[in-house]
Short mmCIF file of C-alpha atoms and ligand atoms in Angstrom, two decimals:
data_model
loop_
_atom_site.label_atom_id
_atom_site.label_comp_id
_atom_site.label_asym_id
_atom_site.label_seq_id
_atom_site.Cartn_x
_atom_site.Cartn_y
_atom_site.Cartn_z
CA UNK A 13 12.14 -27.82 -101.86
CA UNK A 14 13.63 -25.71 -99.44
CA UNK A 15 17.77 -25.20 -99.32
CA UNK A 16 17.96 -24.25 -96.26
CA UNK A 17 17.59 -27.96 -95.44
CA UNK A 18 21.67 -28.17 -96.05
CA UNK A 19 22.25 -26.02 -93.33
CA UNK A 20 20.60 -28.48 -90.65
CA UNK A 21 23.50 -31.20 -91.77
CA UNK A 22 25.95 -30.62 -88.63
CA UNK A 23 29.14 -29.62 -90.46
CA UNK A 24 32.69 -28.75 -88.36
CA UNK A 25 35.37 -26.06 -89.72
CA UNK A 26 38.69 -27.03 -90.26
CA UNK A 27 42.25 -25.89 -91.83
CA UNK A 28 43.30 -27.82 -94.54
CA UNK A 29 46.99 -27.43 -94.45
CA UNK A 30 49.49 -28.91 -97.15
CA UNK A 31 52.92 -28.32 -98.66
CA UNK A 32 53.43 -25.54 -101.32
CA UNK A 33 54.72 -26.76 -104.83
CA UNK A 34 57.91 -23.87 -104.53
CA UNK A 35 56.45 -21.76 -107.33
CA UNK A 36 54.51 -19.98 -104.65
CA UNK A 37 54.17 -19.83 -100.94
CA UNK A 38 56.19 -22.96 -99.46
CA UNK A 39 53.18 -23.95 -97.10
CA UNK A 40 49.26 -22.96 -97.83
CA UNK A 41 45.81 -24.23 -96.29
CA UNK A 42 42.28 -23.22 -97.02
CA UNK A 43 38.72 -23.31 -94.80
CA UNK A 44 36.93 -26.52 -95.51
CA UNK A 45 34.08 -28.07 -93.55
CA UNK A 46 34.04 -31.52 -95.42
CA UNK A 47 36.32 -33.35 -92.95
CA UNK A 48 34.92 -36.48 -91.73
CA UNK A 49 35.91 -39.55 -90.13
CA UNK A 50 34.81 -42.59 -92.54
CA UNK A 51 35.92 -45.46 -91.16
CA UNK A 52 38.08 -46.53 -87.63
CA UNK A 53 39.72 -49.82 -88.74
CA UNK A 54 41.24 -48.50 -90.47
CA UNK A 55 41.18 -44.88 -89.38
CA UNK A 56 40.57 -43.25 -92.17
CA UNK A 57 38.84 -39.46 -92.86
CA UNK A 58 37.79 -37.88 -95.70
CA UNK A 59 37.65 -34.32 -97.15
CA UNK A 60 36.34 -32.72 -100.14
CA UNK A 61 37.76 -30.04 -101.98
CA UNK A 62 37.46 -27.43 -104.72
CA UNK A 63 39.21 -28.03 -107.84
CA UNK A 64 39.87 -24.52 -107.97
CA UNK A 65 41.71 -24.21 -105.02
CA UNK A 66 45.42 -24.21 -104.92
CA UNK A 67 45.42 -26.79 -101.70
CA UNK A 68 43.41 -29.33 -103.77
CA UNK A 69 46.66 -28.94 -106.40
CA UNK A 70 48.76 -29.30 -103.67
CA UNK A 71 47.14 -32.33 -101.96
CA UNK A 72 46.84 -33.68 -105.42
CA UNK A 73 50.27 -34.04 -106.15
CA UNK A 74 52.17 -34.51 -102.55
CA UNK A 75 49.57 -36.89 -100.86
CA UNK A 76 49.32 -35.27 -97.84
CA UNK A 77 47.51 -33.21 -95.40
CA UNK A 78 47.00 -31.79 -92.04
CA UNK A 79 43.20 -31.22 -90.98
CA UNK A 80 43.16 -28.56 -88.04
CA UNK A 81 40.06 -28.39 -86.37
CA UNK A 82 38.90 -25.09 -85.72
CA UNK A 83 37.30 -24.64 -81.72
CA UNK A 84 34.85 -21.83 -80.65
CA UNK A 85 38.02 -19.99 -80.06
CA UNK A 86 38.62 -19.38 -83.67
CA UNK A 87 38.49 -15.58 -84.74
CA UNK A 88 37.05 -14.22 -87.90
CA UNK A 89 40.26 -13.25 -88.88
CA UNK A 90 41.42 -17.08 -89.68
CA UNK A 91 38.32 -17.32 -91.43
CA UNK A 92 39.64 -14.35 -93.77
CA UNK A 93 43.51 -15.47 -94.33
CA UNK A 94 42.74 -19.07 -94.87
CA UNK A 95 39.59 -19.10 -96.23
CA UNK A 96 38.60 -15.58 -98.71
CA UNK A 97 42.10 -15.52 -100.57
CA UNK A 98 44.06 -17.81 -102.18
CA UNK A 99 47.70 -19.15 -101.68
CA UNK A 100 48.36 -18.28 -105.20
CA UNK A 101 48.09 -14.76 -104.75
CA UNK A 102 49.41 -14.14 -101.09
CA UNK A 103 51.60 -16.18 -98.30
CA UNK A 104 48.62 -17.14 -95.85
CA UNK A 105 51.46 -17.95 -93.56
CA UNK A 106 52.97 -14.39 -93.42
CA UNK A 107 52.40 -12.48 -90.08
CA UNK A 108 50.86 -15.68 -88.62
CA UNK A 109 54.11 -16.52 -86.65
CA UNK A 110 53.03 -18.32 -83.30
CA UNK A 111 50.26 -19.45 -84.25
CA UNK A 112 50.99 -23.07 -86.00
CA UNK A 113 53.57 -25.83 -86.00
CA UNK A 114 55.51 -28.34 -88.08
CA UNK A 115 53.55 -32.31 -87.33
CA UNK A 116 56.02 -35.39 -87.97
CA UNK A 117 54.61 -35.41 -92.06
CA UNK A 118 56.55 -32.03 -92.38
CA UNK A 119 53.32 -30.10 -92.88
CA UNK A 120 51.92 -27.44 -90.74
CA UNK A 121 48.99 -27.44 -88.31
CA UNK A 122 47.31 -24.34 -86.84
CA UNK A 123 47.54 -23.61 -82.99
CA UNK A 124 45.43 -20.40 -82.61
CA UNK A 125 41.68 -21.37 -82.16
CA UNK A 126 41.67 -25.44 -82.79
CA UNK A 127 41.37 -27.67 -80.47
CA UNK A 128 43.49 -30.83 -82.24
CA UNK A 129 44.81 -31.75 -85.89
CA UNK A 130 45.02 -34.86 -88.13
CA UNK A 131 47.75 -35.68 -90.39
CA UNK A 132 46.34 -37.90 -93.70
CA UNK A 133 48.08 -39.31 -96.52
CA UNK A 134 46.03 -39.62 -99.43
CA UNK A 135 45.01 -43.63 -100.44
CA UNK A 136 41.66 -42.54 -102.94
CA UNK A 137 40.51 -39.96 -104.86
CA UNK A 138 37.15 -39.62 -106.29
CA UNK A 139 36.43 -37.11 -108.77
CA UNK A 140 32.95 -35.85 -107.74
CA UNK A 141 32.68 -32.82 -110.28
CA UNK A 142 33.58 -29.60 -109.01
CA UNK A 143 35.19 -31.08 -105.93
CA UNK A 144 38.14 -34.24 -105.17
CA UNK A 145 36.60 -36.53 -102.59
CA UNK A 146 40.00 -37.30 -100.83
CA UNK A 147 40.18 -40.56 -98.81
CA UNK A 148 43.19 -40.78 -96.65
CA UNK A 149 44.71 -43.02 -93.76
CA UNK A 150 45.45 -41.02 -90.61
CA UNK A 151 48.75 -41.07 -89.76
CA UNK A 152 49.23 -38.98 -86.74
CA UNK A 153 46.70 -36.93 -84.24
CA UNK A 154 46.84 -34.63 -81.33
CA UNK A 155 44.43 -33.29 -78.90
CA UNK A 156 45.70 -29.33 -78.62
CA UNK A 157 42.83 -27.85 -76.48
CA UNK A 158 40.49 -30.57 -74.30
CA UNK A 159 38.13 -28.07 -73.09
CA UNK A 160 37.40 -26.11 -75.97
CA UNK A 161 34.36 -27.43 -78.26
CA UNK A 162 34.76 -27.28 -81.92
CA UNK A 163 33.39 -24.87 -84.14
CA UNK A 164 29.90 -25.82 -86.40
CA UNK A 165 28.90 -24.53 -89.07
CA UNK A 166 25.89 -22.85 -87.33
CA UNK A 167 28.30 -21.62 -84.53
CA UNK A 168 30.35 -19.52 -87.09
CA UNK A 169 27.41 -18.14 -88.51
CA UNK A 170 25.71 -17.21 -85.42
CA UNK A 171 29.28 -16.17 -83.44
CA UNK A 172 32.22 -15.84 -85.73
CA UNK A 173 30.73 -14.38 -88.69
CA UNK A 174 30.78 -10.55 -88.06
CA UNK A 175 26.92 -9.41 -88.14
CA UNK A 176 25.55 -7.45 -91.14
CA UNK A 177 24.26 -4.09 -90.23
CA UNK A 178 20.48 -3.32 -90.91
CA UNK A 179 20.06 -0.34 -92.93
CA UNK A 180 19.18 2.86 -91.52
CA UNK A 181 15.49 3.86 -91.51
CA UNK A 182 14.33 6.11 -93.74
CA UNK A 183 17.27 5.55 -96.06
CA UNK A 184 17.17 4.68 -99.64
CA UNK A 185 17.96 0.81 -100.21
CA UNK A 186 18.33 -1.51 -102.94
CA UNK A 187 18.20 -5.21 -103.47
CA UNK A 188 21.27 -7.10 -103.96
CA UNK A 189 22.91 -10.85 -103.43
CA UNK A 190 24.68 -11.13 -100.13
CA UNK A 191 26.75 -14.67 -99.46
CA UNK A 192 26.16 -15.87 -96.33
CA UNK A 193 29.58 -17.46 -95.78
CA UNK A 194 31.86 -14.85 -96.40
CA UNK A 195 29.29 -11.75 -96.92
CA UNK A 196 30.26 -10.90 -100.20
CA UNK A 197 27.97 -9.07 -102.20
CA UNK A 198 26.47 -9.29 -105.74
CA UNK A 199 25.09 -6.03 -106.90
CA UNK A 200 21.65 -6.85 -108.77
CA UNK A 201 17.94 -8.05 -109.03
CA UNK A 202 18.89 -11.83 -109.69
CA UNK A 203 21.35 -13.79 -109.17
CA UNK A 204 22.82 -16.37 -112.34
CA UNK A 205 22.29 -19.57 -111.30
CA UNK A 206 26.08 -20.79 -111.78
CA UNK A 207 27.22 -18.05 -110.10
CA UNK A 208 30.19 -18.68 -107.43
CA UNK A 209 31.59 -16.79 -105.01
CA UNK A 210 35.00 -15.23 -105.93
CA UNK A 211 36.00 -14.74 -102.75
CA UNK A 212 34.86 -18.01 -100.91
CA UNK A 213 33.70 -20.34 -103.83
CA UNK A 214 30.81 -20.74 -102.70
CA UNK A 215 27.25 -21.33 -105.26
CA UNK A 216 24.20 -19.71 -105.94
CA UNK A 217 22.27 -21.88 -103.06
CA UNK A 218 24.45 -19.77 -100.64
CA UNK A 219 23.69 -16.35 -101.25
CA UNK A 220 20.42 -14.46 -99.65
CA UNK A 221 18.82 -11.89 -101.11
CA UNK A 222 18.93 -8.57 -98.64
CA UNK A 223 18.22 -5.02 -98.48
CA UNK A 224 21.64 -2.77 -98.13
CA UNK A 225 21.42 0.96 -97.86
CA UNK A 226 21.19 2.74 -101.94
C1 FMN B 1 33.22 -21.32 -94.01
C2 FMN B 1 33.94 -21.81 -95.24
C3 FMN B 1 33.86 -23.15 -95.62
C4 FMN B 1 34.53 -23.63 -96.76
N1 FMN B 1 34.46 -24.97 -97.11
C5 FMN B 1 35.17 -25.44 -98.16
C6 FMN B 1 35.20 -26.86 -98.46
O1 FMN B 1 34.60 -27.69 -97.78
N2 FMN B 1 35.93 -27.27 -99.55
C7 FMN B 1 36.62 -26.38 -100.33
O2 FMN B 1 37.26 -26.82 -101.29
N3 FMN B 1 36.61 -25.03 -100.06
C8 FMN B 1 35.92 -24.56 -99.00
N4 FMN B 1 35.94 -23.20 -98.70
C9 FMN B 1 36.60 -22.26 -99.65
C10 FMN B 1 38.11 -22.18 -99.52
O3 FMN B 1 38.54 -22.07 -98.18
C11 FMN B 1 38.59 -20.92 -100.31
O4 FMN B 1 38.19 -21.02 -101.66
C12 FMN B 1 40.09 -20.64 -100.20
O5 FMN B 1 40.32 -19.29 -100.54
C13 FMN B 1 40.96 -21.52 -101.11
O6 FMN B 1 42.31 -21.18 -100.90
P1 FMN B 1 43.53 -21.81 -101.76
O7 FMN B 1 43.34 -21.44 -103.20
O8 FMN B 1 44.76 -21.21 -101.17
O9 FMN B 1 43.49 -23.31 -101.57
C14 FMN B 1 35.30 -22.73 -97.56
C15 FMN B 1 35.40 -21.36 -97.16
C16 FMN B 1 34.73 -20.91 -96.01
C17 FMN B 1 34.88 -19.47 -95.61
#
């Protein structure tokens, strides 16, 4: 069986933006690329998303959410603040003035590097392990950039993601775990098969095993 088969599935990016609960940052969002559209009458899109995550609390108990949909414009760095920290911790809103707006559900959507946004409001969940399968109604849309295409999965990878530097020859190098969605690195031979990510969340099946200077 070979993983890499996942990685063939055409997945988009988004930012899953919803309200903050007032104990910490009063608006948060987080990377996702589980948006989908699962049925048009009536429109309705779903999204899965990590237990862990402060959004899926969020989502849980207000109902709503705004799916941005990240374009080929998108920059690393919105990859970082929304998607390798967590809304507990930090304000992913801070310093990112200009760059998203209110929609009519009171939420925020992102402006710099989508292309449109979806507003949902939650009708089923699904508890799916790990994840909440969230099935929601769409209750407002807007185009924000015609003529830019939206981001894949493989598009990030191959344009987004900045590219890991070979080591040098003739150095000394040693075998470690790199993720490939966020880079991260786990220093050692092998790799537990539970492990996650702690910055991305990501699982075992997403980390390669590399060479990186000693
Ligand atoms: C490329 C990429 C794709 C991701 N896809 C998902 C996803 O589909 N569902 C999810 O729950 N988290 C996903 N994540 C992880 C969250 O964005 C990440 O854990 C985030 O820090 C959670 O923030 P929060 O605690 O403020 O909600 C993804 C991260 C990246 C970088």
């Amino acid at each position: 069986m070979d993983g890499k088969a996942m990685y063939k599935l055409s997945y988009g990016l988004f930012v899953l933006t919803a309200k903050g609960d007032g104990a910490h940052a009063d608006d948060n969002g987080c990377i996702i690329n589980t948006a989908i559209q699962v049925t048009t009458d009536p429109n309705q899109i779903s999204i899965a998303v990590n237990k862990a995550n402060y959004t899926h609390d969020l989502i849980m108990k207000d109902r709503k959410f705004n799916v941005s949909i990240l374009s080929e414009k998108a920059e690393f760095d919105t990859f970082r603040r929304f998607g390798f920290q967590s809304g507990r911790d930090v304000d992913k809103f801070a310093g990112f003035e200009g760059c998203y707006e209110k929609s009519a559900n009171g939420l925020l959507y992102v402006t710099k590097g989508t292309n449109a946004f979806i507003s949902g409001e939650v009708e089923t969940t699904l508890d799916i392990g790990t994840h909440t399968l969230f099935i929601a109604k769409v209750t407002d849309m807007d185009v924000l950039d015609p003529d830019t295409p939206s981001a894949t999965y493989t598009f990030y990878q191959e344009h987004i993601k900045p590219k890991q530097q070979a080591p040098t020859a003739g150095k000394k190098t040693k075998t470690v775990w790199r993720c490939r969605i966020c880079g991260y690195i786990y220093d050692g031979e092998e790799l537990p098969p539970d492990f996650v990510c702690p910055i991305c969340k990501h699982g075992a099946s997403d980390f390669e095993k590399v060479e990186v200077e000693a």
